[in-house]
Amino acid sequence: MVRYTFGGDEHLFVEVAEEMSLDAFFKSLSMTRILAGKRIEGVTEICPANASFQVRFDPDVIAPDAILETVRAIEAEAEGAEPVIDTRLIEVPVFYRDPWTHETLMRFRERHQDPSGTDLEYAARINGYDSVDDFIGAHSGSPWFVSMVGFVAGLPFMYQMVERERQLQVPKYLRPRTDTPKHTVGYGGCFSCIYSVRGAGGYQMFGITPMPIFDPQEKAAHLSDFMVFFRPGDIVKFRSVDREEYDRIVAEVEENRFRPLMREVRFDLRAFNTDIAGYNAGLEAVIHGV
C-alpha cells in the first residue's frame, strides 16, 4: 500500500513499498514519469529513489491537498503501465581485495562487526559461503539494477537481480568510517554501490573499480556529455580483474582512451520475473556479443 507523508510545507513523500523490489521500483518510476508528463504548475522538482519518490511543490501555487489528490490519482493510472524500459547494460571492472580498500578497512576495524577479519571475509561467512572467492563469484556472477543515483553526487545504488532468497545481504559498519577510497565497491543491506568520491562511509568494502563514474570537469571521454555516468534503470555486470588489468585500465583512463563496455537493451520486468536465470543468461550473452 502506497503511503503519503508531507515533509514541511513544500514536500510530499511517496513511499511505494517499505522494502526494495523491482516491482516497487517500476511502480515508482511509472508514477514519476506520469507526474512529470503532466507538467503541473507549482511542482518544482520530482526526486525518485529506490522504492519511493519525493515531490517538491510551491504551496503558494498549488495547495498541499491538491498535490496529494493529484498524485493519488496517478497511482491508479500507473497500475496499467507496462514495466518495460529501454536502458543500458554496462560492464564494470572490479579489483576485489585491492590494497587501498584493505588498508582503509584495517584502520577502522574497531567500528566493524568482526574486527578480526576483513569485510569480504565477514560478508562471505554471514552469507553462508565457504570462501571469499565463492562470495566474489556470487557478487560478480549476476547483474545489478541501478535503482537510484544520489546520496552523494553520482553514487549508484544497485539491486541484485536474483531470486530474493539468493540475494546477498550485509549490514553496514557499526559506526561509519571517516574515510573511503574513491571508486570503492561497497555493500550495505541489500544494495551494492560505487563510491563516486573519497569520503566518509559505512558500507562494507569489497574492492575498487578503475572506471570513473563522476567527473565534474567532464574530461573523461565517456563523461563528456554529463558529469554523472549512471542513470536509474541501468543494468550493471561486475567483472573481476587482477592488478595487472586494473593498472592497464587506469592507464587508459589517464590517456583518455577508456570506454566502458555497454550495450543498449530493453528490460522487461514481466519476462525477467518469469525466468530470472534464463533472462540473466541472455543479458550475459548480450554484454559479450554472443
PDB file of C-alpha atoms in Angstrom:
ATOM      1  CA  MET A   1       0.000   0.000   0.000  1.00  0.00           C
ATOM      2  CA  VAL A   2       1.413   3.380  -1.025  1.00  0.00           C
ATOM      3  CA  ARG A   3       1.991   5.751   1.878  1.00  0.00           C
ATOM      4  CA  TYR A   4       1.882   9.552   1.538  1.00  0.00           C
ATOM      5  CA  THR A   5       3.574  11.910   4.007  1.00  0.00           C
ATOM      6  CA  PHE A   6       4.102  15.662   3.938  1.00  0.00           C
ATOM      7  CA  GLY A   7       7.573  16.975   4.725  1.00  0.00           C
ATOM      8  CA  GLY A   8       7.287  20.552   5.893  1.00  0.00           C
ATOM      9  CA  ASP A   9       5.355  22.979   3.693  1.00  0.00           C
ATOM     10  CA  GLU A  10       6.899  22.113   0.331  1.00  0.00           C
ATOM     11  CA  HIS A  11       7.413  18.352   0.053  1.00  0.00           C
ATOM     12  CA  LEU A  12       5.270  15.267  -0.445  1.00  0.00           C
ATOM     13  CA  PHE A  13       6.993  11.943   0.241  1.00  0.00           C
ATOM     14  CA  VAL A  14       5.521   8.925  -1.551  1.00  0.00           C
ATOM     15  CA  GLU A  15       6.594   5.512  -0.231  1.00  0.00           C
ATOM     16  CA  VAL A  16       5.574   2.839  -2.729  1.00  0.00           C
ATOM     17  CA  ALA A  17       6.832  -0.032  -0.542  1.00  0.00           C
ATOM     18  CA  GLU A  18       8.748  -0.491   2.703  1.00  0.00           C
ATOM     19  CA  GLU A  19      11.174  -2.952   1.121  1.00  0.00           C
ATOM     20  CA  MET A  20      13.062  -2.693  -2.138  1.00  0.00           C
ATOM     21  CA  SER A  21      11.909  -4.740  -5.106  1.00  0.00           C
ATOM     22  CA  LEU A  22      11.961  -4.238  -8.863  1.00  0.00           C
ATOM     23  CA  ASP A  23       8.154  -4.207  -8.833  1.00  0.00           C
ATOM     24  CA  ALA A  24       8.188  -1.303  -6.351  1.00  0.00           C
ATOM     25  CA  PHE A  25      10.841   0.494  -8.395  1.00  0.00           C
ATOM     26  CA  PHE A  26       8.829   0.222 -11.606  1.00  0.00           C
ATOM     27  CA  LYS A  27       5.658   1.459  -9.931  1.00  0.00           C
ATOM     28  CA  SER A  28       7.568   4.443  -8.546  1.00  0.00           C
ATOM     29  CA  LEU A  29       9.121   5.018 -11.982  1.00  0.00           C
ATOM     30  CA  SER A  30       5.723   4.950 -13.682  1.00  0.00           C
ATOM     31  CA  MET A  31       4.241   7.387 -11.192  1.00  0.00           C
ATOM     32  CA  THR A  32       7.101   9.883 -11.511  1.00  0.00           C
ATOM     33  CA  ARG A  33       7.027   9.704 -15.315  1.00  0.00           C
ATOM     34  CA  ILE A  34       3.285  10.347 -15.417  1.00  0.00           C
ATOM     35  CA  LEU A  35       3.609  13.172 -12.910  1.00  0.00           C
ATOM     36  CA  ALA A  36       6.447  14.795 -14.871  1.00  0.00           C
ATOM     37  CA  GLY A  37       4.455  14.480 -18.096  1.00  0.00           C
ATOM     38  CA  LYS A  38       1.526  16.422 -16.652  1.00  0.00           C
ATOM     39  CA  ARG A  39       3.738  19.496 -16.112  1.00  0.00           C
ATOM     40  CA  ILE A  40       1.654  20.601 -13.142  1.00  0.00           C
ATOM     41  CA  GLU A  41       2.041  24.251 -12.274  1.00  0.00           C
ATOM     42  CA  GLY A  42       3.634  24.572  -8.852  1.00  0.00           C
ATOM     43  CA  VAL A  43       5.544  21.276  -8.958  1.00  0.00           C
ATOM     44  CA  THR A  44       9.188  22.331  -8.917  1.00  0.00           C
ATOM     45  CA  GLU A  45      11.058  19.046  -8.509  1.00  0.00           C
ATOM     46  CA  ILE A  46      10.483  15.277  -8.590  1.00  0.00           C
ATOM     47  CA  CYS A  47      13.173  13.211  -6.887  1.00  0.00           C
ATOM     48  CA  PRO A  48      12.965   9.409  -7.402  1.00  0.00           C
ATOM     49  CA  ALA A  49      14.565   6.909  -5.010  1.00  0.00           C
ATOM     50  CA  ASN A  50      14.736   3.118  -4.731  1.00  0.00           C
ATOM     51  CA  ALA A  51      11.101   2.373  -3.921  1.00  0.00           C
ATOM     52  CA  SER A  52       9.798   5.880  -3.261  1.00  0.00           C
ATOM     53  CA  PHE A  53       9.956   9.437  -4.512  1.00  0.00           C
ATOM     54  CA  GLN A  54       9.596  12.982  -3.248  1.00  0.00           C
ATOM     55  CA  VAL A  55       7.725  15.830  -4.864  1.00  0.00           C
ATOM     56  CA  ARG A  56       8.652  19.432  -4.148  1.00  0.00           C
ATOM     57  CA  PHE A  57       5.933  21.971  -4.769  1.00  0.00           C
ATOM     58  CA  ASP A  58       5.226  25.650  -4.239  1.00  0.00           C
ATOM     59  CA  PRO A  59       2.306  25.884  -1.760  1.00  0.00           C
ATOM     60  CA  ASP A  60       1.561  29.409  -2.982  1.00  0.00           C
ATOM     61  CA  VAL A  61       0.781  27.940  -6.415  1.00  0.00           C
ATOM     62  CA  ILE A  62      -0.730  24.556  -5.613  1.00  0.00           C
ATOM     63  CA  ALA A  63      -2.273  23.607  -2.268  1.00  0.00           C
ATOM     64  CA  PRO A  64      -0.904  20.561  -0.394  1.00  0.00           C
ATOM     65  CA  ASP A  65      -4.278  18.791  -0.550  1.00  0.00           C
ATOM     66  CA  ALA A  66      -4.414  19.391  -4.301  1.00  0.00           C
ATOM     67  CA  ILE A  67      -0.991  17.868  -4.990  1.00  0.00           C
ATOM     68  CA  LEU A  68      -1.845  14.919  -2.732  1.00  0.00           C
ATOM     69  CA  GLU A  69      -5.080  14.297  -4.622  1.00  0.00           C
ATOM     70  CA  THR A  70      -3.269  14.551  -7.965  1.00  0.00           C
ATOM     71  CA  VAL A  71      -0.531  12.066  -7.034  1.00  0.00           C
ATOM     72  CA  ARG A  72      -3.062   9.628  -5.568  1.00  0.00           C
ATOM     73  CA  ALA A  73      -4.923   9.679  -8.874  1.00  0.00           C
ATOM     74  CA  ILE A  74      -1.660   8.985 -10.677  1.00  0.00           C
ATOM     75  CA  GLU A  75      -1.153   5.906  -8.502  1.00  0.00           C
ATOM     76  CA  ALA A  76      -4.200   4.259 -10.082  1.00  0.00           C
ATOM     77  CA  GLU A  77      -3.129   5.389 -13.538  1.00  0.00           C
ATOM     78  CA  ALA A  78       0.312   3.843 -13.076  1.00  0.00           C
ATOM     79  CA  GLU A  79      -1.115   0.411 -12.305  1.00  0.00           C
ATOM     80  CA  GLY A  80      -1.660  -0.249 -16.009  1.00  0.00           C
ATOM     81  CA  ALA A  81       1.769   0.920 -17.156  1.00  0.00           C
ATOM     82  CA  GLU A  82       3.963  -1.638 -18.950  1.00  0.00           C
ATOM     83  CA  PRO A  83       7.046  -2.492 -16.824  1.00  0.00           C
ATOM     84  CA  VAL A  84       9.419  -2.142 -19.768  1.00  0.00           C
ATOM     85  CA  ILE A  85      12.299   0.298 -20.249  1.00  0.00           C
ATOM     86  CA  ASP A  86      14.995   0.889 -22.844  1.00  0.00           C
ATOM     87  CA  THR A  87      18.250   1.071 -20.947  1.00  0.00           C
ATOM     88  CA  ARG A  88      21.972   0.271 -20.909  1.00  0.00           C
ATOM     89  CA  LEU A  89      23.783  -2.926 -19.950  1.00  0.00           C
ATOM     90  CA  ILE A  90      27.197  -1.915 -18.579  1.00  0.00           C
ATOM     91  CA  GLU A  91      30.242  -3.971 -17.626  1.00  0.00           C
ATOM     92  CA  VAL A  92      32.136  -2.588 -14.615  1.00  0.00           C
ATOM     93  CA  PRO A  93      35.627  -3.976 -13.887  1.00  0.00           C
ATOM     94  CA  VAL A  94      36.346  -4.536 -10.187  1.00  0.00           C
ATOM     95  CA  PHE A  95      39.668  -5.248  -8.494  1.00  0.00           C
ATOM     96  CA  TYR A  96      38.435  -7.245  -5.490  1.00  0.00           C
ATOM     97  CA  ARG A  97      40.734  -7.471  -2.427  1.00  0.00           C
ATOM     98  CA  ASP A  98      42.695  -4.452  -3.608  1.00  0.00           C
ATOM     99  CA  PRO A  99      45.371  -2.917  -1.338  1.00  0.00           C
ATOM    100  CA  TRP A 100      43.693   0.508  -0.974  1.00  0.00           C
ATOM    101  CA  THR A 101      40.345  -0.559   0.480  1.00  0.00           C
ATOM    102  CA  HIS A 102      42.192  -3.201   2.530  1.00  0.00           C
ATOM    103  CA  GLU A 103      44.420  -0.558   4.110  1.00  0.00           C
ATOM    104  CA  THR A 104      41.380   1.591   4.826  1.00  0.00           C
ATOM    105  CA  LEU A 105      39.226  -1.146   6.347  1.00  0.00           C
ATOM    106  CA  MET A 106      42.087  -2.245   8.615  1.00  0.00           C
ATOM    107  CA  ARG A 107      42.279   1.314  10.004  1.00  0.00           C
ATOM    108  CA  PHE A 108      38.630   1.123  11.066  1.00  0.00           C
ATOM    109  CA  ARG A 109      38.294  -2.405  12.494  1.00  0.00           C
ATOM    110  CA  GLU A 110      37.051  -1.102  15.851  1.00  0.00           C
ATOM    111  CA  ARG A 111      33.940   0.147  14.027  1.00  0.00           C
ATOM    112  CA  HIS A 112      33.237  -3.216  12.414  1.00  0.00           C
ATOM    113  CA  GLN A 113      31.149  -6.217  13.493  1.00  0.00           C
ATOM    114  CA  ASP A 114      34.190  -8.503  13.117  1.00  0.00           C
ATOM    115  CA  PRO A 115      37.456  -6.704  13.986  1.00  0.00           C
ATOM    116  CA  SER A 116      39.453  -9.919  13.458  1.00  0.00           C
ATOM    117  CA  GLY A 117      38.793 -10.263   9.716  1.00  0.00           C
ATOM    118  CA  THR A 118      38.180  -8.295   6.557  1.00  0.00           C
ATOM    119  CA  ASP A 119      34.904  -7.009   5.136  1.00  0.00           C
ATOM    120  CA  LEU A 120      34.903  -9.713   2.441  1.00  0.00           C
ATOM    121  CA  GLU A 121      35.599 -12.469   4.955  1.00  0.00           C
ATOM    122  CA  TYR A 122      32.746 -11.252   7.134  1.00  0.00           C
ATOM    123  CA  ALA A 123      30.350 -10.932   4.186  1.00  0.00           C
ATOM    124  CA  ALA A 124      31.231 -14.412   2.909  1.00  0.00           C
ATOM    125  CA  ARG A 125      30.694 -16.008   6.316  1.00  0.00           C
ATOM    126  CA  ILE A 126      27.325 -14.444   7.163  1.00  0.00           C
ATOM    127  CA  ASN A 127      26.002 -15.261   3.684  1.00  0.00           C
ATOM    128  CA  GLY A 128      26.971 -18.917   4.030  1.00  0.00           C
ATOM    129  CA  TYR A 129      29.852 -19.069   1.544  1.00  0.00           C
ATOM    130  CA  ASP A 130      32.821 -21.350   2.187  1.00  0.00           C
ATOM    131  CA  SER A 131      35.384 -18.890   0.865  1.00  0.00           C
ATOM    132  CA  VAL A 132      35.874 -15.292  -0.176  1.00  0.00           C
ATOM    133  CA  ASP A 133      36.344 -16.476  -3.762  1.00  0.00           C
ATOM    134  CA  ASP A 134      32.903 -18.081  -3.695  1.00  0.00           C
ATOM    135  CA  PHE A 135      31.393 -14.858  -2.352  1.00  0.00           C
ATOM    136  CA  ILE A 136      33.125 -12.766  -5.035  1.00  0.00           C
ATOM    137  CA  GLY A 137      31.733 -15.191  -7.587  1.00  0.00           C
ATOM    138  CA  ALA A 138      28.225 -14.555  -6.265  1.00  0.00           C
ATOM    139  CA  HIS A 139      28.719 -10.777  -6.253  1.00  0.00           C
ATOM    140  CA  SER A 140      30.099 -10.638  -9.792  1.00  0.00           C
ATOM    141  CA  GLY A 141      28.082 -13.535 -11.186  1.00  0.00           C
ATOM    142  CA  SER A 142      24.703 -11.830 -11.518  1.00  0.00           C
ATOM    143  CA  PRO A 143      23.586  -8.463 -12.952  1.00  0.00           C
ATOM    144  CA  TRP A 144      22.608  -5.494 -10.794  1.00  0.00           C
ATOM    145  CA  PHE A 145      19.852  -2.959 -11.387  1.00  0.00           C
ATOM    146  CA  VAL A 146      20.604   0.720 -10.705  1.00  0.00           C
ATOM    147  CA  SER A 147      17.559   1.817  -8.741  1.00  0.00           C
ATOM    148  CA  MET A 148      18.790   5.221  -7.565  1.00  0.00           C
ATOM    149  CA  VAL A 149      21.640   7.673  -8.072  1.00  0.00           C
ATOM    150  CA  GLY A 150      22.395  10.032  -5.236  1.00  0.00           C
ATOM    151  CA  PHE A 151      23.270  10.440  -1.551  1.00  0.00           C
ATOM    152  CA  VAL A 152      26.499  11.943  -2.868  1.00  0.00           C
ATOM    153  CA  ALA A 153      26.830  13.089  -6.479  1.00  0.00           C
ATOM    154  CA  GLY A 154      26.991  10.215  -8.936  1.00  0.00           C
ATOM    155  CA  LEU A 155      26.780   7.332  -6.453  1.00  0.00           C
ATOM    156  CA  PRO A 156      24.657   4.430  -7.804  1.00  0.00           C
ATOM    157  CA  PHE A 157      22.568   2.158  -5.599  1.00  0.00           C
ATOM    158  CA  MET A 158      22.390  -1.273  -7.240  1.00  0.00           C
ATOM    159  CA  TYR A 159      19.912  -4.057  -6.508  1.00  0.00           C
ATOM    160  CA  GLN A 160      20.875  -7.677  -7.206  1.00  0.00           C
ATOM    161  CA  MET A 161      18.828  -9.285  -9.971  1.00  0.00           C
ATOM    162  CA  VAL A 162      18.343 -12.750  -8.490  1.00  0.00           C
ATOM    163  CA  GLU A 163      15.592 -14.526  -6.557  1.00  0.00           C
ATOM    164  CA  ARG A 164      15.062 -12.883  -3.166  1.00  0.00           C
ATOM    165  CA  GLU A 165      16.283 -15.934  -1.256  1.00  0.00           C
ATOM    166  CA  ARG A 166      19.597 -15.765  -3.158  1.00  0.00           C
ATOM    167  CA  GLN A 167      20.231 -12.064  -2.597  1.00  0.00           C
ATOM    168  CA  LEU A 168      23.360 -11.113  -0.698  1.00  0.00           C
ATOM    169  CA  GLN A 169      22.778  -9.129   2.473  1.00  0.00           C
ATOM    170  CA  VAL A 170      25.419  -7.455   4.598  1.00  0.00           C
ATOM    171  CA  PRO A 171      24.884  -4.824   7.321  1.00  0.00           C
ATOM    172  CA  LYS A 172      26.699  -1.519   7.327  1.00  0.00           C
ATOM    173  CA  TYR A 173      29.554  -0.841   9.755  1.00  0.00           C
ATOM    174  CA  LEU A 174      28.555  -0.393  13.392  1.00  0.00           C
ATOM    175  CA  ARG A 175      29.867   3.178  13.132  1.00  0.00           C
ATOM    176  CA  PRO A 176      30.669   4.960   9.854  1.00  0.00           C
ATOM    177  CA  ARG A 177      34.251   5.381   8.699  1.00  0.00           C
ATOM    178  CA  THR A 178      35.702   8.840   8.175  1.00  0.00           C
ATOM    179  CA  ASP A 179      37.442   7.666   5.005  1.00  0.00           C
ATOM    180  CA  THR A 180      36.547   5.565   1.943  1.00  0.00           C
ATOM    181  CA  PRO A 181      38.660   5.452  -1.232  1.00  0.00           C
ATOM    182  CA  LYS A 182      37.160   6.880  -4.403  1.00  0.00           C
ATOM    183  CA  HIS A 183      35.578   4.200  -6.626  1.00  0.00           C
ATOM    184  CA  THR A 184      35.207   1.709  -3.781  1.00  0.00           C
ATOM    185  CA  VAL A 185      32.661  -1.024  -4.497  1.00  0.00           C
ATOM    186  CA  GLY A 186      30.671  -1.252  -1.288  1.00  0.00           C
ATOM    187  CA  TYR A 187      27.730  -3.105   0.169  1.00  0.00           C
ATOM    188  CA  GLY A 188      25.082  -2.255   2.746  1.00  0.00           C
ATOM    189  CA  GLY A 189      21.774  -4.021   3.398  1.00  0.00           C
ATOM    190  CA  CYS A 190      20.622  -5.336   0.017  1.00  0.00           C
ATOM    191  CA  PHE A 191      22.437  -2.686  -2.052  1.00  0.00           C
ATOM    192  CA  SER A 192      25.808  -2.626  -3.725  1.00  0.00           C
ATOM    193  CA  CYS A 193      27.221   0.792  -4.579  1.00  0.00           C
ATOM    194  CA  ILE A 194      30.247   2.543  -6.032  1.00  0.00           C
ATOM    195  CA  TYR A 195      31.605   5.494  -4.055  1.00  0.00           C
ATOM    196  CA  SER A 196      31.931   8.294  -6.593  1.00  0.00           C
ATOM    197  CA  VAL A 197      34.213  10.418  -4.409  1.00  0.00           C
ATOM    198  CA  ARG A 198      36.525   9.868  -1.455  1.00  0.00           C
ATOM    199  CA  GLY A 199      34.862  10.479   1.887  1.00  0.00           C
ATOM    200  CA  ALA A 200      33.031   9.054   4.859  1.00  0.00           C
ATOM    201  CA  GLY A 201      31.044   5.844   4.520  1.00  0.00           C
ATOM    202  CA  GLY A 202      29.547   2.883   6.302  1.00  0.00           C
ATOM    203  CA  TYR A 203      29.180   0.225   3.609  1.00  0.00           C
ATOM    204  CA  GLN A 204      31.356  -2.890   3.624  1.00  0.00           C
ATOM    205  CA  MET A 205      34.282  -2.521   1.200  1.00  0.00           C
ATOM    206  CA  PHE A 206      34.846  -5.323  -1.325  1.00  0.00           C
ATOM    207  CA  GLY A 207      37.130  -3.789  -3.957  1.00  0.00           C
ATOM    208  CA  ILE A 208      37.681  -0.857  -6.257  1.00  0.00           C
ATOM    209  CA  THR A 209      36.922  -0.050  -9.890  1.00  0.00           C
ATOM    210  CA  PRO A 210      39.279   1.821 -12.215  1.00  0.00           C
ATOM    211  CA  MET A 211      36.266   3.157 -14.134  1.00  0.00           C
ATOM    212  CA  PRO A 212      35.426   6.846 -13.480  1.00  0.00           C
ATOM    213  CA  ILE A 213      31.735   7.380 -12.696  1.00  0.00           C
ATOM    214  CA  PHE A 214      31.705  11.084 -11.747  1.00  0.00           C
ATOM    215  CA  ASP A 215      33.664  13.886 -13.400  1.00  0.00           C
ATOM    216  CA  PRO A 216      32.628  17.497 -12.666  1.00  0.00           C
ATOM    217  CA  GLN A 217      35.098  18.718 -15.330  1.00  0.00           C
ATOM    218  CA  GLU A 218      33.612  16.285 -17.902  1.00  0.00           C
ATOM    219  CA  LYS A 219      37.091  15.482 -19.216  1.00  0.00           C
ATOM    220  CA  ALA A 220      36.703  11.693 -19.325  1.00  0.00           C
ATOM    221  CA  ALA A 221      35.582  10.597 -22.781  1.00  0.00           C
ATOM    222  CA  HIS A 222      32.562   8.654 -21.531  1.00  0.00           C
ATOM    223  CA  LEU A 223      31.554  11.550 -19.256  1.00  0.00           C
ATOM    224  CA  SER A 224      31.991  14.380 -21.753  1.00  0.00           C
ATOM    225  CA  ASP A 225      28.249  14.956 -22.145  1.00  0.00           C
ATOM    226  CA  PHE A 226      27.330  14.768 -18.446  1.00  0.00           C
ATOM    227  CA  MET A 227      29.378  14.577 -15.262  1.00  0.00           C
ATOM    228  CA  VAL A 228      27.350  11.668 -13.773  1.00  0.00           C
ATOM    229  CA  PHE A 229      27.669   8.331 -15.534  1.00  0.00           C
ATOM    230  CA  PHE A 230      24.944   6.118 -14.050  1.00  0.00           C
ATOM    231  CA  ARG A 231      21.193   6.528 -14.531  1.00  0.00           C
ATOM    232  CA  PRO A 232      18.305   4.803 -12.751  1.00  0.00           C
ATOM    233  CA  GLY A 233      17.390   1.750 -14.808  1.00  0.00           C
ATOM    234  CA  ASP A 234      20.952   0.924 -15.893  1.00  0.00           C
ATOM    235  CA  ILE A 235      21.924  -2.740 -15.543  1.00  0.00           C
ATOM    236  CA  VAL A 236      25.434  -3.422 -14.266  1.00  0.00           C
ATOM    237  CA  LYS A 237      27.534  -6.553 -14.660  1.00  0.00           C
ATOM    238  CA  PHE A 238      30.654  -6.614 -12.483  1.00  0.00           C
ATOM    239  CA  ARG A 239      33.776  -8.293 -13.876  1.00  0.00           C
ATOM    240  CA  SER A 240      36.603  -9.333 -11.565  1.00  0.00           C
ATOM    241  CA  VAL A 241      40.033  -8.101 -12.723  1.00  0.00           C
ATOM    242  CA  ASP A 242      43.536  -8.582 -11.322  1.00  0.00           C
ATOM    243  CA  ARG A 243      46.135  -5.904 -10.507  1.00  0.00           C
ATOM    244  CA  GLU A 244      47.673  -6.040 -13.975  1.00  0.00           C
ATOM    245  CA  GLU A 245      44.392  -5.389 -15.743  1.00  0.00           C
ATOM    246  CA  TYR A 246      43.421  -2.765 -13.170  1.00  0.00           C
ATOM    247  CA  ASP A 247      46.651  -0.864 -13.880  1.00  0.00           C
ATOM    248  CA  ARG A 248      46.103  -1.189 -17.627  1.00  0.00           C
ATOM    249  CA  ILE A 249      42.617   0.335 -17.382  1.00  0.00           C
ATOM    250  CA  VAL A 250      43.890   3.131 -15.135  1.00  0.00           C
ATOM    251  CA  ALA A 251      46.454   3.971 -17.818  1.00  0.00           C
ATOM    252  CA  GLU A 252      43.707   4.024 -20.450  1.00  0.00           C
ATOM    253  CA  VAL A 253      41.676   6.380 -18.256  1.00  0.00           C
ATOM    254  CA  GLU A 254      44.656   8.706 -17.772  1.00  0.00           C
ATOM    255  CA  GLU A 255      45.277   8.755 -21.537  1.00  0.00           C
ATOM    256  CA  ASN A 256      41.546   9.297 -22.161  1.00  0.00           C
ATOM    257  CA  ARG A 257      41.297   6.056 -24.130  1.00  0.00           C
ATOM    258  CA  PHE A 258      38.979   4.152 -21.807  1.00  0.00           C
ATOM    259  CA  ARG A 259      35.441   3.354 -22.921  1.00  0.00           C
ATOM    260  CA  PRO A 260      33.172   1.190 -20.758  1.00  0.00           C
ATOM    261  CA  LEU A 261      31.679  -1.861 -22.412  1.00  0.00           C
ATOM    262  CA  MET A 262      27.986  -1.073 -22.931  1.00  0.00           C
ATOM    263  CA  ARG A 263      25.038  -2.476 -24.842  1.00  0.00           C
ATOM    264  CA  GLU A 264      21.608  -0.979 -25.450  1.00  0.00           C
ATOM    265  CA  VAL A 265      18.907  -3.343 -24.152  1.00  0.00           C
ATOM    266  CA  ARG A 266      15.184  -3.405 -23.472  1.00  0.00           C
ATOM    267  CA  PHE A 267      14.377  -4.649 -19.975  1.00  0.00           C
ATOM    268  CA  ASP A 268      11.023  -6.346 -19.464  1.00  0.00           C
ATOM    269  CA  LEU A 269      10.197  -6.921 -15.793  1.00  0.00           C
ATOM    270  CA  ARG A 270       7.487  -9.496 -16.506  1.00  0.00           C
ATOM    271  CA  ALA A 271       9.787 -11.588 -18.679  1.00  0.00           C
ATOM    272  CA  PHE A 272      12.505 -11.284 -16.029  1.00  0.00           C
ATOM    273  CA  ASN A 273      10.195 -12.457 -13.236  1.00  0.00           C
ATOM    274  CA  THR A 274       9.024 -15.403 -15.362  1.00  0.00           C
ATOM    275  CA  ASP A 275      12.537 -16.839 -15.791  1.00  0.00           C
ATOM    276  CA  ILE A 276      15.185 -14.970 -13.797  1.00  0.00           C
ATOM    277  CA  ALA A 277      18.065 -17.353 -14.517  1.00  0.00           C
ATOM    278  CA  GLY A 278      17.254 -17.531 -18.228  1.00  0.00           C
ATOM    279  CA  TYR A 279      16.838 -13.763 -18.514  1.00  0.00           C
ATOM    280  CA  ASN A 280      20.184 -13.141 -16.794  1.00  0.00           C
ATOM    281  CA  ALA A 281      21.872 -15.656 -19.090  1.00  0.00           C
ATOM    282  CA  GLY A 282      20.506 -13.670 -22.013  1.00  0.00           C
ATOM    283  CA  LEU A 283      21.959 -10.442 -20.594  1.00  0.00           C
ATOM    284  CA  GLU A 284      25.316 -12.194 -20.146  1.00  0.00           C
ATOM    285  CA  ALA A 285      25.242 -13.197 -23.803  1.00  0.00           C
ATOM    286  CA  VAL A 286      24.384  -9.662 -24.882  1.00  0.00           C
ATOM    287  CA  ILE A 287      27.218  -7.985 -22.964  1.00  0.00           C
ATOM    288  CA  HIS A 288      29.727 -10.344 -24.572  1.00  0.00           C
ATOM    289  CA  GLY A 289      28.194 -10.085 -28.037  1.00  0.00           C
ATOM    290  CA  VAL A 290      27.286 -13.768 -28.237  1.00  0.00           C
TER     291      VAL A 290
END
